[in-house]
PDB file of C-alpha atoms in Angstrom:
ATOM      1  CA  MET A 213     -58.973   5.215   5.319  1.00 45.00           C
ATOM      2  CA  ASN A 214     -56.805   2.932   3.209  1.00 46.00           C
ATOM      3  CA  ALA A 215     -59.504   1.746   0.852  1.00 51.00           C
ATOM      4  CA  GLY A 216     -58.014  -0.434  -1.862  1.00 49.00           C
ATOM      5  CA  ILE A 217     -54.443  -0.272  -0.478  1.00 49.00           C
ATOM      6  CA  PRO A 218     -53.251  -3.521   1.078  1.00 47.00           C
ATOM      7  CA  ALA A 219     -51.425  -3.277   4.401  1.00 47.00           C
ATOM      8  CA  GLY A 220     -47.917  -4.683   4.562  1.00 45.00           C
ATOM      9  CA  PRO A 221     -44.449  -4.167   3.082  1.00 45.00           C
ATOM     10  CA  THR A 222     -44.005  -1.882   0.124  1.00 42.00           C
ATOM     11  CA  ASP A 223     -42.921  -3.059  -3.313  1.00 43.00           C
ATOM     12  CA  LYS A 224     -39.630  -1.150  -3.031  1.00 44.00           C
ATOM     13  CA  PRO A 225     -36.647  -3.494  -2.453  1.00 51.00           C
ATOM     14  CA  LYS A 226     -34.744  -3.079   0.801  1.00 63.00           C
ATOM     15  CA  SER A 227     -31.408  -1.309   0.372  1.00 81.00           C
ATOM     16  CA  LYS A 228     -28.356  -3.345   1.295  1.00 91.00           C
ATOM     17  CA  LEU A 229     -26.144  -0.238   1.488  1.00 88.00           C
ATOM     18  CA  GLY A 230     -25.338   0.809   5.049  1.00 87.00           C
ATOM     19  CA  GLY A 231     -22.717   2.164   7.389  1.00 84.00           C
ATOM     20  CA  SER A 232     -21.816   5.619   8.669  1.00 82.00           C
ATOM     21  CA  HIS A 233     -21.829   7.095   5.155  1.00 83.00           C
ATOM     22  CA  THR A 234     -23.194   5.986   1.808  1.00 84.00           C
ATOM     23  CA  THR A 235     -20.854   7.870  -0.550  1.00 91.00           C
ATOM     24  CA  ILE A 236     -19.707   5.756  -3.509  1.00 94.00           C
ATOM     25  CA  ILE A 237     -17.013   6.972  -5.909  1.00 94.00           C
ATOM     26  CA  GLY A 238     -17.537   6.822  -9.646  1.00 93.00           C
ATOM     27  CA  GLU A 239     -20.904   8.556  -9.775  1.00 90.00           C
ATOM     28  CA  ARG A 240     -23.541   6.440 -11.575  1.00 93.00           C
ATOM     29  CA  GLN A 241     -21.092   3.749 -12.644  1.00 95.00           C
ATOM     30  CA  GLY A 242     -19.963   3.233  -9.028  1.00 95.00           C
ATOM     31  CA  LYS A 243     -23.543   2.924  -7.860  1.00 94.00           C
ATOM     32  CA  LYS A 244     -24.238   0.440 -10.673  1.00 95.00           C
ATOM     33  CA  ILE A 245     -21.354  -1.756  -9.452  1.00 96.00           C
ATOM     34  CA  VAL A 246     -22.722  -1.697  -5.900  1.00 95.00           C
ATOM     35  CA  ALA A 247     -26.259  -2.408  -7.147  1.00 95.00           C
ATOM     36  CA  LEU A 248     -25.004  -5.368  -9.189  1.00 96.00           C
ATOM     37  CA  VAL A 249     -23.140  -6.848  -6.206  1.00 96.00           C
ATOM     38  CA  SER A 250     -26.154  -6.316  -3.931  1.00 95.00           C
ATOM     39  CA  GLN A 251     -28.313  -8.474  -6.229  1.00 95.00           C
ATOM     40  CA  HIS A 252     -26.466 -11.614  -5.129  1.00 96.00           C
ATOM     41  CA  PRO A 253     -28.781 -13.546  -2.774  1.00 96.00           C
ATOM     42  CA  GLU A 254     -26.002 -14.240  -0.233  1.00 97.00           C
ATOM     43  CA  VAL A 255     -24.932 -10.597   0.105  1.00 97.00           C
ATOM     44  CA  LYS A 256     -26.455  -9.248   3.293  1.00 96.00           C
ATOM     45  CA  LYS A 257     -25.029  -5.697   3.480  1.00 96.00           C
ATOM     46  CA  ILE A 258     -22.497  -3.450   1.723  1.00 96.00           C
ATOM     47  CA  ILE A 259     -20.657  -0.941   3.910  1.00 96.00           C
ATOM     48  CA  PRO A 260     -18.668   1.871   2.207  1.00 95.00           C
ATOM     49  CA  SER A 261     -15.299   2.659   3.727  1.00 94.00           C
ATOM     50  CA  VAL A 262     -12.515   5.191   3.244  1.00 91.00           C
ATOM     51  CA  ILE A 263     -11.969   6.888  -0.107  1.00 93.00           C
ATOM     52  CA  THR A 264      -8.298   7.383  -0.947  1.00 94.00           C
ATOM     53  CA  VAL A 265      -6.649   9.503  -3.629  1.00 90.00           C
ATOM     54  CA  ARG A 266      -3.371   8.139  -4.977  1.00 83.00           C
ATOM     55  CA  ALA A 267      -2.038  11.221  -6.766  1.00 77.00           C
ATOM     56  CA  LYS A 268      -2.999  14.608  -8.052  1.00 74.00           C
ATOM     57  CA  GLY A 269      -4.364  14.557 -11.546  1.00 69.00           C
ATOM     58  CA  ALA A 270      -7.476  14.702 -13.626  1.00 66.00           C
ATOM     59  CA  SER A 271     -10.476  13.153 -11.954  1.00 65.00           C
ATOM     60  CA  GLY A 272     -12.667  10.695 -13.770  1.00 71.00           C
ATOM     61  CA  GLY A 273     -11.633   7.977 -16.169  1.00 82.00           C
ATOM     62  CA  ILE A 274     -12.283   4.273 -16.233  1.00 89.00           C
ATOM     63  CA  ILE A 275     -14.057   2.678 -13.299  1.00 93.00           C
ATOM     64  CA  THR A 276     -13.242  -0.850 -12.189  1.00 95.00           C
ATOM     65  CA  GLY A 277     -14.601  -3.070  -9.456  1.00 96.00           C
ATOM     66  CA  LYS A 278     -13.031  -6.205  -8.019  1.00 97.00           C
ATOM     67  CA  VAL A 279     -14.077  -8.415  -5.124  1.00 98.00           C
ATOM     68  CA  GLN A 280     -11.125  -9.537  -3.003  1.00 96.00           C
ATOM     69  CA  ARG A 281     -10.393 -12.471  -0.701  1.00 93.00           C
ATOM     70  CA  PRO A 282     -12.757 -13.385   2.142  1.00 96.00           C
ATOM     71  CA  ASP A 283     -11.984 -13.147   5.839  1.00 96.00           C
ATOM     72  CA  GLU A 284     -12.411 -16.110   8.215  1.00 96.00           C
ATOM     73  CA  ARG A 285     -16.192 -15.518   8.365  1.00 96.00           C
ATOM     74  CA  GLY A 286     -16.698 -15.419   4.594  1.00 96.00           C
ATOM     75  CA  ASN A 287     -17.129 -11.629   4.362  1.00 97.00           C
ATOM     76  CA  LEU A 288     -15.515  -9.912   1.386  1.00 98.00           C
ATOM     77  CA  ARG A 289     -14.036  -6.605   0.253  1.00 97.00           C
ATOM     78  CA  LEU A 290     -15.033  -4.747  -2.900  1.00 98.00           C
ATOM     79  CA  LEU A 291     -12.393  -2.400  -4.313  1.00 97.00           C
ATOM     80  CA  ILE A 292     -13.661   0.296  -6.684  1.00 97.00           C
ATOM     81  CA  SER A 293     -11.094   2.371  -8.604  1.00 94.00           C
ATOM     82  CA  TYR A 294     -12.028   5.503 -10.509  1.00 93.00           C
ATOM     83  CA  GLY A 295      -9.251   7.617 -12.012  1.00 89.00           C
ATOM     84  CA  THR A 296      -6.875   8.484  -9.182  1.00 90.00           C
ATOM     85  CA  SER A 297      -9.356   7.549  -6.437  1.00 92.00           C
ATOM     86  CA  SER A 298     -10.159   4.208  -4.893  1.00 94.00           C
ATOM     87  CA  GLN A 299     -12.636   3.010  -2.289  1.00 96.00           C
ATOM     88  CA  GLU A 300     -12.944  -0.162  -0.288  1.00 96.00           C
ATOM     89  CA  LEU A 301     -16.388  -1.474   0.609  1.00 97.00           C
ATOM     90  CA  ARG A 302     -17.058  -4.315   3.043  1.00 97.00           C
ATOM     91  CA  ILE A 303     -19.449  -6.986   1.804  1.00 97.00           C
ATOM     92  CA  VAL A 304     -21.203  -8.818   4.633  1.00 96.00           C
ATOM     93  CA  THR A 305     -22.414 -12.237   3.490  1.00 97.00           C
ATOM     94  CA  THR A 306     -24.750 -14.858   4.902  1.00 97.00           C
ATOM     95  CA  VAL A 307     -22.096 -17.606   4.790  1.00 96.00           C
ATOM     96  CA  GLY A 308     -19.829 -18.458   7.703  1.00 92.00           C
ATOM     97  CA  ASP A 309     -16.474 -19.682   6.380  1.00 95.00           C
ATOM     98  CA  VAL A 310     -13.621 -18.936   3.987  1.00 96.00           C
ATOM     99  CA  LEU A 311     -14.494 -21.612   1.394  1.00 97.00           C
ATOM    100  CA  GLU A 312     -18.050 -20.356   0.943  1.00 97.00           C
ATOM    101  CA  GLY A 313     -16.701 -16.787   0.869  1.00 97.00           C
ATOM    102  CA  GLU A 314     -14.333 -17.740  -1.977  1.00 97.00           C
ATOM    103  CA  ARG A 315     -17.250 -19.201  -3.909  1.00 97.00           C
ATOM    104  CA  ILE A 316     -19.214 -15.973  -3.549  1.00 98.00           C
ATOM    105  CA  MET A 317     -16.091 -13.947  -4.466  1.00 98.00           C
ATOM    106  CA  ASN A 318     -15.774 -15.882  -7.724  1.00 98.00           C
ATOM    107  CA  GLU A 319     -19.487 -15.486  -8.502  1.00 97.00           C
ATOM    108  CA  LEU A 320     -19.401 -11.731  -7.825  1.00 98.00           C
ATOM    109  CA  ASN A 321     -16.267 -11.186  -9.919  1.00 97.00           C
ATOM    110  CA  ALA A 322     -17.935 -13.085 -12.789  1.00 97.00           C
ATOM    111  CA  MET A 323     -21.006 -10.824 -12.423  1.00 96.00           C
ATOM    112  CA  LEU A 324     -18.803  -7.717 -12.527  1.00 96.00           C
ATOM    113  CA  LYS A 325     -16.949  -8.971 -15.588  1.00 93.00           C
ATOM    114  CA  ASP A 326     -20.196  -9.679 -17.448  1.00 89.00           C
ATOM    115  CA  GLY A 327     -21.983  -6.556 -16.216  1.00 73.00           C
TER     116      GLY A 327
END
């Protein structure tokens, strides 16, 4: 019996991270960047992509995140750099054109700068 427990959705927020893998570079800081971007109401899903290593060297260092230009449907790319590694993540939005995508890009970059 479920006495005292209401039926329905749980209080846990739905994750917007998806795709074939969910690895994010930068450890906790990388996940914080993704979590910050996912808070935007017009971000539908974040899909991690390929991780590249530019050169051999010490891992770690400063982590940066930058949202880049939208495609024709208003979807964006998030580039995370951490030491010698970088990762591109696709940001699927609820908008449908380049102008709205540019607006969201500017809002997300402002969030990342403040965060």
